[in-house]
Coordinates of N, CA, C and O in Angstrom, one line a residue:
M1 N -43.6 -0.4 0.8 CA -43.6 -1.2 2.0 C -42.5 -2.4 1.6 O -42.5 -2.9 0.6
D2 N -41.6 -2.6 2.5 CA -40.7 -3.6 2.3 C -41.4 -5.1 2.3 O -41.8 -5.5 3.5
P3 N -41.3 -5.9 1.5 CA -41.9 -7.2 1.6 C -41.2 -8.1 2.6 O -41.7 -9.2 3.0
R4 N -40.1 -8.0 2.9 CA -39.2 -8.8 3.8 C -39.8 -8.6 5.2 O -40.3 -7.6 5.6
R5 N -39.8 -9.7 6.0 CA -40.2 -9.9 7.3 C -39.1 -9.6 8.3 O -37.9 -9.9 8.1
T6 N -39.4 -8.9 9.4 CA -38.4 -8.9 10.5 C -38.3 -10.3 11.1 O -39.2 -11.1 11.1
P7 N -37.2 -10.5 11.8 CA -37.0 -11.9 12.7 C -38.2 -12.1 13.5 O -38.6 -11.0 14.2
G8 N -38.6 -13.3 13.5 CA -39.7 -13.5 14.4 C -41.3 -13.3 14.0 O -42.3 -13.9 14.5
Q9 N -41.3 -12.6 12.8 CA -42.6 -12.6 12.0 C -43.1 -13.7 11.3 O -42.0 -14.4 10.8
R10 N -44.1 -14.1 11.3 CA -44.5 -15.4 10.7 C -44.5 -15.2 8.9 O -44.9 -14.0 8.8
A11 N -44.1 -16.0 8.3 CA -43.9 -15.8 6.8 C -45.3 -16.1 6.1 O -45.5 -15.4 5.1
G12 N -46.3 -16.7 6.9 CA -47.5 -16.8 6.1 C -47.3 -17.8 4.8 O -48.2 -17.5 3.9
L13 N -46.2 -18.5 4.6 CA -46.3 -19.2 3.4 C -47.0 -20.5 3.4 O -47.4 -21.1 4.4
S14 N -47.3 -21.0 2.0 CA -48.1 -22.2 1.9 C -47.2 -23.1 1.3 O -46.1 -22.7 0.7
R15 N -47.5 -24.5 1.2 CA -46.8 -25.4 0.7 C -46.7 -25.1 -0.9 O -45.5 -25.4 -1.6
E16 N -47.8 -24.7 -1.3 CA -47.8 -24.4 -2.7 C -46.9 -23.2 -3.3 O -46.1 -23.4 -4.3
Q17 N -46.5 -22.2 -2.3 CA -45.8 -21.1 -2.6 C -44.6 -21.7 -2.6 O -43.5 -21.2 -3.5
V18 N -44.1 -22.5 -1.7 CA -42.7 -23.1 -1.4 C -42.2 -23.8 -2.6 O -41.4 -23.8 -3.4
L19 N -43.3 -24.7 -3.2 CA -43.0 -25.6 -4.4 C -42.9 -24.8 -5.5 O -42.0 -25.0 -6.5
A20 N -43.7 -23.9 -5.8 CA -43.6 -22.8 -6.8 C -42.3 -22.2 -6.9 O -41.5 -22.1 -8.1
A21 N -41.9 -21.7 -5.8 CA -40.4 -21.0 -5.8 C -39.5 -21.9 -6.0 O -38.3 -21.7 -6.7
A22 N -39.6 -23.2 -5.6 CA -38.5 -24.3 -5.8 C -38.4 -24.6 -7.3 O -37.4 -24.7 -7.7
R23 N -39.7 -24.8 -8.0 CA -39.8 -24.9 -9.4 C -39.1 -23.8 -10.1 O -38.1 -24.2 -11.0
D24 N -39.2 -22.7 -9.9 CA -38.8 -21.6 -10.6 C -37.2 -21.6 -10.3 O -36.3 -21.3 -11.5
S25 N -36.7 -21.8 -9.0 CA -35.3 -21.8 -8.7 C -34.7 -23.1 -9.6 O -33.6 -22.9 -10.2
L26 N -35.3 -24.1 -9.6 CA -34.7 -25.5 -10.3 C -34.5 -25.1 -11.8 O -33.6 -25.4 -12.5
L27 N -35.6 -24.5 -12.4 CA -35.6 -24.3 -13.8 C -34.4 -23.1 -14.1 O -33.7 -23.2 -15.2
E28 N -34.3 -22.2 -13.3 CA -33.3 -21.0 -13.4 C -32.0 -21.6 -13.2 O -30.9 -21.1 -13.8
R29 N -31.7 -22.4 -12.0 CA -30.4 -22.6 -11.6 C -30.0 -24.1 -11.6 O -28.9 -24.3 -11.3
G30 N -30.9 -24.9 -12.0 CA -30.5 -26.4 -12.0 C -30.5 -27.0 -10.6 O -30.7 -26.0 -9.5
L31 N -30.4 -28.3 -10.6 CA -30.4 -28.9 -9.4 C -29.5 -28.3 -8.3 O -29.7 -28.2 -7.1
S32 N -28.2 -28.1 -8.7 CA -27.1 -27.6 -7.7 C -27.4 -26.2 -7.3 O -27.1 -26.0 -6.2
G33 N -28.2 -25.4 -8.0 CA -28.6 -23.9 -7.5 C -29.9 -24.1 -6.7 O -30.2 -23.0 -6.3
L34 N -30.4 -25.3 -6.5 CA -31.9 -25.4 -5.9 C -31.4 -25.6 -4.4 O -31.1 -26.6 -4.1
T35 N -31.4 -24.5 -3.5 CA -30.9 -24.6 -2.3 C -32.0 -23.9 -1.3 O -33.0 -23.2 -2.0
M36 N -32.3 -24.4 -0.1 CA -33.1 -23.8 0.7 C -33.0 -22.2 0.8 O -33.8 -21.6 0.7
R37 N -31.8 -21.9 0.7 CA -31.5 -20.3 0.7 C -31.9 -19.6 -0.4 O -32.6 -18.5 -0.4
A38 N -31.7 -20.3 -1.7 CA -32.4 -19.7 -2.9 C -33.8 -19.7 -2.9 O -34.3 -18.6 -3.4
V39 N -34.3 -20.8 -2.4 CA -35.8 -20.6 -2.3 C -36.4 -19.6 -1.4 O -37.2 -18.9 -1.6
A40 N -35.7 -19.7 -0.2 CA -36.1 -18.6 0.8 C -35.9 -17.1 0.1 O -36.8 -16.3 0.4
Q41 N -34.8 -16.9 -0.5 CA -34.5 -15.7 -1.0 C -35.7 -15.2 -2.2 O -36.1 -14.2 -2.3
R42 N -36.1 -16.1 -3.0 CA -37.1 -15.9 -3.9 C -38.3 -15.6 -3.4 O -39.1 -14.8 -3.8
L43 N -38.7 -16.2 -2.0 CA -40.1 -15.9 -1.5 C -39.8 -14.5 -0.5 O -40.8 -14.3 0.2
G44 N -38.6 -14.2 -0.4 CA -38.4 -12.9 0.5 C -38.4 -13.2 2.1 O -38.8 -12.4 2.9
V45 N -38.1 -14.5 2.5 CA -38.1 -15.1 3.9 C -36.7 -15.5 4.2 O -36.0 -15.7 3.3
A46 N -36.7 -15.8 5.4 CA -35.2 -16.3 6.0 C -35.5 -17.9 5.6 O -36.7 -18.5 5.6
P47 N -34.4 -18.6 5.6 CA -34.4 -19.9 5.2 C -35.2 -20.9 6.1 O -35.9 -21.8 6.0
N48 N -35.1 -20.4 7.5 CA -35.7 -21.2 8.5 C -37.5 -21.1 8.3 O -38.0 -22.0 8.9
A49 N -38.0 -20.1 7.7 CA -39.4 -20.2 7.4 C -39.8 -21.2 6.5 O -40.9 -21.7 6.7
L50 N -39.0 -22.0 5.8 CA -39.2 -23.0 4.8 C -39.4 -24.3 5.6 O -40.2 -25.3 5.3
Y51 N -38.7 -24.4 6.8 CA -38.7 -25.9 7.4 C -39.9 -26.2 8.0 O -40.1 -27.4 8.3
S52 N -41.0 -25.5 8.0 CA -42.3 -25.9 8.7 C -43.0 -26.5 7.4 O -44.0 -27.3 7.7
H53 N -42.5 -26.4 6.1 CA -43.0 -27.1 5.1 C -42.3 -28.1 4.4 O -42.9 -29.1 3.9
V54 N -40.8 -28.1 4.7 CA -40.1 -29.2 4.1 C -38.8 -29.2 4.9 O -38.2 -28.2 5.3
P55 N -38.4 -30.4 5.3 CA -37.3 -30.4 6.2 C -35.9 -30.2 5.7 O -35.1 -29.9 6.4
D56 N -35.7 -30.5 4.4 CA -34.3 -30.3 3.8 C -34.5 -30.2 2.3 O -35.6 -30.5 1.7
K57 N -33.5 -30.2 1.5 CA -33.5 -30.2 0.1 C -33.8 -31.4 -0.5 O -34.7 -31.4 -1.5
A58 N -33.6 -32.6 0.0 CA -33.9 -33.8 -0.6 C -35.4 -34.0 -0.5 O -36.0 -34.4 -1.3
A59 N -36.1 -33.7 0.5 CA -37.4 -33.7 0.8 C -38.2 -32.5 -0.2 O -39.2 -32.9 -0.9
L60 N -37.6 -31.7 -0.5 CA -38.0 -30.5 -1.3 C -38.1 -31.1 -2.7 O -39.1 -30.9 -3.5
V61 N -37.1 -31.6 -3.1 CA -37.0 -32.4 -4.5 C -38.1 -33.6 -4.4 O -38.8 -33.6 -5.5
E62 N -38.2 -34.2 -3.7 CA -39.1 -35.3 -3.5 C -40.6 -34.9 -3.7 O -41.3 -35.2 -4.4
D63 N -40.7 -33.7 -3.0 CA -42.1 -32.9 -3.0 C -42.2 -32.4 -4.4 O -43.7 -32.6 -5.0
L64 N -41.3 -31.8 -4.9 CA -41.5 -31.2 -6.5 C -41.8 -32.5 -7.5 O -42.9 -32.2 -8.3
L65 N -41.2 -33.5 -7.3 CA -41.6 -34.6 -8.2 C -42.8 -35.1 -8.1 O -43.8 -35.5 -8.9
D66 N -43.2 -35.3 -6.7 CA -44.8 -36.0 -6.3 C -45.6 -34.8 -6.7 O -46.8 -35.3 -7.3
D67 N -45.6 -33.7 -6.5 CA -46.5 -32.5 -6.9 C -46.9 -32.6 -8.3 O -48.1 -32.4 -8.8
A68 N -45.7 -32.8 -9.2 CA -45.9 -32.8 -10.8 C -46.8 -34.1 -11.1 O -47.8 -33.9 -11.8
L69 N -46.7 -35.1 -10.2 CA -47.5 -36.4 -10.4 C -48.9 -36.3 -10.3 O -49.8 -36.9 -10.6
G70 N -49.1 -35.1 -9.3 CA -50.6 -34.8 -8.9 C -51.4 -34.5 -10.1 O -52.7 -34.6 -9.9
A71 N -51.0 -34.0 -11.2 CA -51.7 -33.6 -12.5 C -52.1 -34.9 -13.1 O -53.0 -34.8 -14.1
V72 N -51.7 -36.1 -12.8 CA -52.1 -37.3 -13.5 C -53.4 -37.8 -12.7 O -53.2 -38.2 -11.7
P73 N -54.4 -37.7 -13.5 CA -55.6 -38.3 -12.9 C -55.6 -39.9 -12.8 O -54.9 -40.5 -13.4
D74 N -56.5 -40.2 -12.0 CA -56.8 -41.9 -11.8 C -57.5 -42.3 -13.3 O -58.4 -41.6 -13.6
P75 N -57.5 -43.4 -13.6 CA -58.0 -44.0 -14.7 C -59.4 -44.1 -14.2 O -59.9 -44.3 -13.0
P76 N -60.5 -44.1 -15.1 CA -61.8 -44.4 -14.7 C -62.2 -45.7 -14.2 O -61.4 -46.6 -14.4
A77 N -62.9 -45.8 -13.1 CA -63.1 -47.1 -12.4 C -63.5 -48.1 -13.4 O -63.2 -49.5 -13.1
D78 N -64.2 -47.9 -14.4 CA -64.9 -49.0 -15.2 C -63.9 -49.2 -16.6 O -64.2 -49.8 -17.4
A79 N -62.4 -48.6 -16.5 CA -61.8 -48.7 -17.7 C -61.2 -50.2 -17.9 O -61.2 -50.7 -16.9
D80 N -61.3 -50.6 -19.2 CA -60.6 -51.9 -19.6 C -59.2 -51.7 -19.0 O -58.6 -50.7 -19.3
W81 N -58.7 -52.8 -18.7 CA -57.4 -52.7 -17.9 C -56.2 -52.1 -18.9 O -55.5 -51.4 -18.6
R82 N -56.2 -52.6 -20.4 CA -55.3 -52.2 -21.3 C -55.7 -50.7 -21.6 O -54.5 -49.9 -21.6
T83 N -56.7 -50.3 -21.7 CA -57.2 -49.1 -22.1 C -56.7 -48.1 -20.9 O -56.1 -47.0 -21.0
G84 N -57.0 -48.5 -19.6 CA -56.7 -47.8 -18.6 C -55.2 -47.5 -18.3 O -54.7 -46.4 -18.1
L85 N -54.4 -48.6 -18.7 CA -52.9 -48.6 -18.6 C -52.4 -47.6 -19.4 O -51.4 -46.8 -19.4
R86 N -52.8 -47.8 -20.7 CA -52.3 -47.0 -21.8 C -52.6 -45.4 -21.4 O -51.7 -44.6 -21.6
D87 N -53.9 -45.1 -21.1 CA -54.3 -43.8 -20.6 C -53.4 -43.2 -19.7 O -52.8 -42.0 -19.7
L88 N -53.3 -44.0 -18.6 CA -52.4 -43.7 -17.3 C -51.0 -43.4 -17.8 O -50.5 -42.3 -17.2
M89 N -50.4 -44.2 -18.6 CA -49.0 -43.9 -18.9 C -48.9 -42.9 -20.0 O -47.9 -42.0 -19.9
A90 N -50.0 -42.7 -20.9 CA -49.9 -41.6 -21.6 C -49.7 -40.3 -21.0 O -49.4 -39.2 -21.2
R91 N -50.9 -40.2 -20.0 CA -50.8 -39.0 -19.2 C -49.7 -38.8 -18.3 O -49.3 -37.6 -18.3
T92 N -49.1 -39.6 -17.8 CA -47.8 -39.4 -17.2 C -46.8 -39.1 -17.9 O -46.1 -38.1 -17.6
H93 N -46.8 -39.6 -19.2 CA -45.8 -39.1 -20.2 C -46.0 -37.7 -20.5 O -45.1 -36.7 -20.6
A94 N -47.2 -37.3 -20.6 CA -47.6 -35.8 -21.0 C -47.0 -34.9 -19.9 O -46.6 -33.9 -20.1
V95 N -47.4 -35.4 -18.6 CA -46.9 -34.5 -17.4 C -45.5 -34.4 -17.2 O -44.9 -33.3 -17.1
L96 N -44.6 -35.4 -17.7 CA -43.4 -35.5 -17.7 C -42.7 -34.5 -18.8 O -41.8 -33.5 -18.5
L97 N -43.4 -34.6 -19.9 CA -43.0 -33.6 -21.0 C -43.2 -32.2 -20.6 O -42.5 -31.2 -21.1
D98 N -44.3 -31.9 -19.9 CA -44.5 -30.5 -19.4 C -43.6 -30.0 -18.4 O -43.8 -28.9 -18.0
S99 N -42.8 -30.9 -17.9 CA -41.9 -30.5 -16.6 C -40.4 -31.1 -17.0 O -40.0 -31.9 -16.3
P100 N -39.9 -30.6 -18.2 CA -38.6 -31.2 -18.7 C -37.5 -31.2 -17.7 O -36.7 -32.1 -17.4
D101 N -37.5 -30.3 -16.9 CA -36.4 -30.0 -15.8 C -36.7 -31.0 -14.7 O -35.6 -31.4 -14.2
L102 N -37.7 -31.6 -14.6 CA -37.8 -32.5 -13.6 C -37.6 -34.1 -14.0 O -37.3 -34.8 -13.3
V103 N -37.6 -34.3 -15.3 CA -37.3 -35.6 -16.0 C -36.1 -36.3 -15.4 O -36.1 -37.4 -15.1
P104 N -35.0 -35.6 -15.4 CA -33.6 -36.3 -15.1 C -33.8 -36.7 -13.5 O -33.1 -37.7 -13.1
L105 N -34.5 -35.8 -12.7 CA -34.7 -36.2 -11.4 C -35.3 -37.5 -11.2 O -35.2 -38.3 -10.2
Y106 N -36.4 -37.6 -12.0 CA -37.3 -38.9 -11.7 C -36.4 -40.3 -12.3 O -36.4 -41.3 -11.8
L107 N -35.4 -39.8 -13.1 CA -34.6 -41.1 -13.5 C -33.5 -41.3 -12.2 O -33.4 -42.4 -12.0
G108 N -33.1 -40.4 -11.9 CA -32.1 -40.6 -10.6 C -32.6 -40.9 -9.5 O -32.0 -41.6 -8.6
R109 N -34.0 -40.4 -9.1 CA -34.4 -40.5 -7.8 C -35.8 -41.4 -7.6 O -35.9 -42.0 -6.7
G110 N -36.6 -41.3 -8.8 CA -37.8 -41.7 -8.7 C -38.7 -40.9 -7.9 O -38.2 -39.8 -7.3
A111 N -39.8 -41.2 -7.7 CA -40.8 -40.4 -6.7 C -41.5 -41.5 -5.9 O -42.0 -42.7 -6.4
R112 N -41.8 -41.2 -4.6 CA -42.2 -42.2 -3.7 C -43.3 -41.3 -2.8 O -43.7 -42.0 -1.9
G113 N -43.9 -40.3 -3.2 CA -44.7 -39.5 -2.3 C -46.0 -40.1 -2.7 O -46.3 -41.0 -3.4
P114 N -47.2 -39.5 -2.1 CA -48.4 -39.9 -2.2 C -49.2 -40.0 -3.5 O -49.9 -40.9 -3.7
N115 N -48.7 -39.0 -4.5 CA -49.2 -39.2 -5.9 C -48.6 -40.3 -6.4 O -49.3 -41.0 -7.2
A116 N -47.3 -40.5 -6.2 CA -46.6 -41.7 -6.9 C -47.3 -42.9 -6.4 O -47.5 -43.8 -7.2
R117 N -47.5 -43.1 -5.2 CA -48.1 -44.2 -4.5 C -49.6 -44.4 -5.2 O -49.8 -45.6 -5.3
R118 N -50.2 -43.5 -5.1 CA -51.7 -43.4 -5.8 C -51.7 -44.0 -7.1 O -52.3 -44.9 -7.5
L119 N -50.7 -43.5 -8.0 CA -50.5 -43.9 -9.4 C -50.2 -45.3 -9.4 O -50.5 -46.2 -10.2
G120 N -49.2 -45.8 -8.5 CA -48.6 -47.1 -8.5 C -49.8 -48.0 -8.2 O -49.9 -49.3 -8.8
A121 N -50.7 -47.6 -7.1 CA -51.6 -48.5 -6.7 C -52.7 -48.7 -7.9 O -53.2 -49.6 -8.1
G122 N -52.8 -47.6 -8.7 CA -53.9 -47.6 -10.0 C -53.4 -48.5 -11.1 O -54.2 -49.3 -11.5
V123 N -52.1 -48.5 -11.1 CA -51.4 -49.4 -12.2 C -51.7 -50.9 -11.7 O -52.0 -51.8 -12.5
L124 N -51.4 -51.2 -10.6 CA -51.4 -52.6 -9.9 C -53.0 -53.0 -9.9 O -53.2 -54.2 -10.3
D125 N -54.0 -52.1 -9.6 CA -55.3 -52.4 -9.9 C -55.6 -52.9 -11.2 O -56.3 -53.6 -11.6
L126 N -55.2 -52.0 -12.1 CA -55.4 -52.2 -13.6 C -54.9 -53.6 -14.1 O -55.6 -54.4 -14.7
L127 N -53.8 -53.7 -13.7 CA -53.1 -55.1 -13.9 C -53.8 -56.2 -13.5 O -53.9 -57.2 -14.1
A128 N -54.3 -56.2 -12.2 CA -55.2 -57.2 -11.5 C -56.4 -57.5 -12.4 O -56.6 -58.8 -12.5
R129 N -56.9 -56.5 -12.8 CA -58.2 -56.5 -13.7 C -57.8 -57.3 -14.9 O -58.7 -58.2 -15.4
G130 N -56.5 -57.4 -15.3 CA -56.2 -58.2 -16.5 C -55.5 -59.5 -16.2 O -54.9 -60.3 -17.1
G131 N -55.5 -59.9 -14.9 CA -55.1 -61.1 -14.5 C -53.6 -61.1 -14.2 O -53.0 -62.3 -13.9
V132 N -53.0 -60.1 -14.0 CA -51.5 -59.9 -13.7 C -51.6 -59.5 -12.3 O -51.6 -58.2 -11.9
T133 N -51.0 -60.4 -11.5 CA -50.7 -60.0 -9.9 C -49.3 -60.5 -9.5 O -48.7 -61.2 -10.3
G134 N -49.2 -60.3 -8.1 CA -48.0 -60.6 -7.3 C -46.8 -60.2 -8.1 O -46.7 -59.1 -8.5
P135 N -45.7 -61.0 -8.0 CA -44.4 -60.5 -8.5 C -44.4 -60.0 -10.0 O -43.7 -59.2 -10.4
E136 N -45.3 -60.7 -10.9 CA -45.3 -60.4 -12.3 C -45.8 -58.8 -12.3 O -45.5 -58.1 -13.2
A137 N -47.0 -58.5 -11.5 CA -47.4 -57.1 -11.6 C -46.5 -56.4 -11.1 O -46.5 -55.1 -11.7
Q138 N -45.6 -56.5 -10.1 CA -44.5 -55.5 -9.7 C -43.6 -55.3 -10.9 O -43.2 -54.2 -11.1
E139 N -43.3 -56.4 -11.5 CA -42.2 -56.3 -12.7 C -42.9 -55.5 -13.9 O -42.3 -54.6 -14.5
A140 N -44.1 -55.6 -14.0 CA -44.9 -54.9 -15.2 C -44.9 -53.5 -14.8 O -44.6 -52.7 -15.7
L141 N -45.2 -53.2 -13.5 CA -45.2 -51.9 -12.9 C -43.9 -51.2 -13.2 O -43.8 -50.0 -13.8
R142 N -42.9 -51.9 -12.7 CA -41.5 -51.2 -13.2 C -41.0 -51.0 -14.5 O -40.7 -50.0 -15.0
A143 N -41.5 -52.0 -15.4 CA -41.2 -52.0 -16.7 C -42.0 -50.7 -17.5 O -41.5 -49.8 -18.1
L144 N -43.3 -50.6 -16.9 CA -44.1 -49.3 -17.5 C -43.5 -48.1 -17.0 O -43.3 -47.0 -17.7
I145 N -43.1 -48.0 -15.8 CA -42.6 -46.7 -15.2 C -41.1 -46.4 -16.1 O -40.9 -45.2 -16.4
V146 N -40.3 -47.4 -16.1 CA -39.0 -47.3 -16.7 C -39.3 -46.8 -18.1 O -38.5 -45.9 -18.6
Y147 N -40.0 -47.5 -18.9 CA -40.3 -47.2 -20.4 C -40.7 -45.6 -20.4 O -40.3 -44.9 -21.3
T148 N -41.9 -45.4 -19.6 CA -42.3 -43.9 -19.8 C -41.4 -42.9 -19.3 O -41.3 -41.9 -19.9
I149 N -40.7 -43.0 -18.2 CA -39.8 -41.9 -17.9 C -38.6 -41.8 -18.8 O -37.9 -40.9 -19.0
G150 N -38.2 -43.2 -19.2 CA -37.0 -43.1 -20.1 C -37.2 -42.6 -21.4 O -36.4 -41.9 -22.0
F151 N -38.4 -42.9 -21.9 CA -38.9 -42.2 -23.2 C -39.0 -40.7 -23.1 O -38.6 -40.1 -23.9
A152 N -39.5 -40.3 -21.9 CA -39.6 -38.9 -21.9 C -38.2 -38.2 -21.5 O -37.9 -37.1 -22.2
A153 N -37.3 -38.7 -20.9 CA -35.9 -38.3 -20.8 C -35.3 -38.2 -22.3 O -34.5 -37.2 -22.5
F154 N -35.6 -39.2 -23.1 CA -34.9 -39.1 -24.6 C -35.6 -37.9 -25.2 O -34.9 -37.1 -26.0
E155 N -37.1 -37.7 -25.0 CA -37.6 -36.6 -25.7 C -37.2 -35.3 -25.2 O -37.3 -34.4 -26.2
V156 N -37.0 -35.0 -24.1 CA -36.6 -33.7 -23.5 C -35.1 -33.2 -23.9 O -34.9 -32.0 -23.8
Q157 N -34.4 -34.3 -24.5 CA -33.0 -33.8 -25.1 C -33.1 -33.2 -26.4 O -34.0 -33.6 -27.0
P158 N -32.3 -32.2 -26.5 CA -32.4 -31.6 -27.8 C -32.1 -32.5 -29.0 O -31.2 -33.5 -28.8
G159 N -32.8 -32.4 -30.1 CA -32.5 -33.2 -31.3 C -31.5 -32.7 -32.0 O -30.8 -31.6 -31.8
P160 N -31.1 -33.4 -33.1 CA -30.1 -33.0 -34.1 C -30.4 -31.5 -34.8 O -31.5 -31.2 -34.7
E161 N -29.3 -30.7 -34.9 CA -29.5 -29.3 -35.1 C -30.4 -29.1 -36.4 O -31.1 -28.2 -36.6
D162 N -30.3 -30.0 -37.3 CA -31.1 -30.0 -38.6 C -32.3 -30.6 -38.4 O -33.2 -30.6 -39.7
A163 N -32.6 -31.0 -37.3 CA -34.2 -31.6 -37.2 C -35.2 -30.5 -37.0 O -34.9 -29.7 -36.0
D164 N -36.4 -30.8 -37.5 CA -37.3 -29.8 -37.1 C -38.1 -30.2 -35.8 O -38.6 -31.3 -35.8
P165 N -38.1 -29.4 -34.9 CA -38.6 -29.8 -33.5 C -40.1 -30.3 -33.5 O -40.4 -31.3 -32.9
G166 N -40.9 -29.8 -34.3 CA -42.2 -30.3 -34.3 C -42.4 -31.7 -35.0 O -43.2 -32.4 -34.3
E167 N -41.7 -31.8 -36.0 CA -41.6 -33.2 -36.7 C -41.1 -34.3 -35.7 O -41.6 -35.2 -35.7
R168 N -40.2 -33.7 -34.9 CA -39.2 -34.7 -34.1 C -40.2 -35.1 -32.9 O -40.5 -36.2 -32.7
S169 N -40.9 -34.0 -32.4 CA -41.9 -34.2 -31.3 C -43.1 -35.2 -31.9 O -43.5 -36.2 -31.0
A170 N -43.5 -34.9 -32.9 CA -44.8 -35.8 -33.5 C -44.2 -37.2 -33.8 O -45.1 -38.2 -33.4
G171 N -43.0 -37.3 -34.3 CA -42.7 -38.6 -34.6 C -42.4 -39.5 -33.3 O -42.7 -40.7 -33.2
L172 N -41.6 -38.8 -32.2 CA -41.4 -39.6 -31.0 C -42.9 -40.0 -30.3 O -42.8 -41.0 -29.7
S173 N -43.8 -38.9 -30.3 CA -45.0 -39.2 -29.8 C -45.7 -40.5 -30.3 O -46.3 -41.4 -29.8
G174 N -45.6 -40.5 -31.6 CA -46.2 -41.8 -32.1 C -45.3 -43.1 -31.8 O -46.0 -44.1 -31.6
T175 N -44.1 -42.9 -31.8 CA -43.1 -44.1 -31.3 C -43.5 -44.5 -29.8 O -43.7 -45.6 -29.5
F176 N -43.6 -43.3 -29.1 CA -44.1 -43.8 -27.6 C -45.2 -44.6 -27.6 O -45.4 -45.6 -26.9
D177 N -46.4 -44.0 -28.2 CA -47.6 -44.7 -28.3 C -47.5 -46.2 -28.7 O -48.2 -47.1 -28.2
R178 N -46.8 -46.3 -30.0 CA -46.5 -47.9 -30.5 C -45.8 -48.6 -29.4 O -46.2 -49.8 -29.3
G179 N -44.7 -48.2 -28.9 CA -44.1 -48.9 -27.9 C -44.9 -49.3 -26.7 O -44.8 -50.4 -26.2
L180 N -45.6 -48.4 -26.3 CA -46.4 -48.7 -25.2 C -47.5 -49.8 -25.6 O -47.8 -50.7 -24.7
G181 N -48.2 -49.6 -26.8 CA -49.0 -50.6 -27.1 C -48.3 -52.1 -27.2 O -48.7 -53.2 -26.8
W182 N -47.0 -52.0 -27.6 CA -46.5 -53.3 -27.7 C -45.9 -53.9 -26.3 O -46.1 -55.0 -26.0
L183 N -45.6 -53.0 -25.5 CA -45.3 -53.3 -24.1 C -46.6 -54.0 -23.3 O -46.6 -55.0 -22.7
L184 N -47.7 -53.3 -23.6 CA -48.9 -53.8 -22.9 C -49.3 -55.1 -23.4 O -50.0 -55.9 -22.7
A185 N -49.2 -55.3 -24.8 CA -49.6 -56.5 -25.4 C -48.6 -57.7 -24.7 O -49.1 -58.7 -24.4
G186 N -47.3 -57.4 -24.4 CA -46.5 -58.3 -23.8 C -46.9 -58.6 -22.4 O -46.8 -59.8 -22.1
I187 N -47.3 -57.6 -21.7 CA -47.7 -57.8 -20.4 C -48.9 -58.8 -20.3 O -49.0 -59.6 -19.4
G188 N -49.9 -58.5 -21.2 CA -51.2 -59.3 -21.1 C -51.0 -60.7 -21.8 O -51.7 -61.4 -21.6
G189 N -49.6 -60.7 -22.5 CA -49.3 -62.2 -23.1 C -50.3 -63.1 -23.3 O -50.9 -64.1 -23.5

């Protein structure tokens, strides 16, 4: 049986299927090869079948970025503010490292979807528990995001040819943790 549908047949796609096909396409072809046509082809549907799930490529990329952030859980409601921030940023860092093909996109575009807003609100709540509010909290949020994404971007780049990847990863992970501690100490001033 041919999996392709004839014109007019409903594709029966889910958002998750569209995002999974887009992730695979991005990994295989890069951002320039991530097109609505390529995603549709991967799913065996006409490109117009995707438009009920995503209006265009820019929205598709935004959905990919936000979907990955969905794996970052909220900090416990009773967490100490510094511990909660450390945990939240470390989990975000881990999610970024699990999706290295997305990291450059976070640098260039950022993420503004529901998961990004949820995590941003969580950071601001934790900062408020530590007495950091208003413009200072917004600056601290920006600094934490830039540090976490920037460090992940450095880590996903290949290391020197003579470097052991396991040692490099362990060393960088330790550096990320220490740097995050210093950043949080400075924020709490």
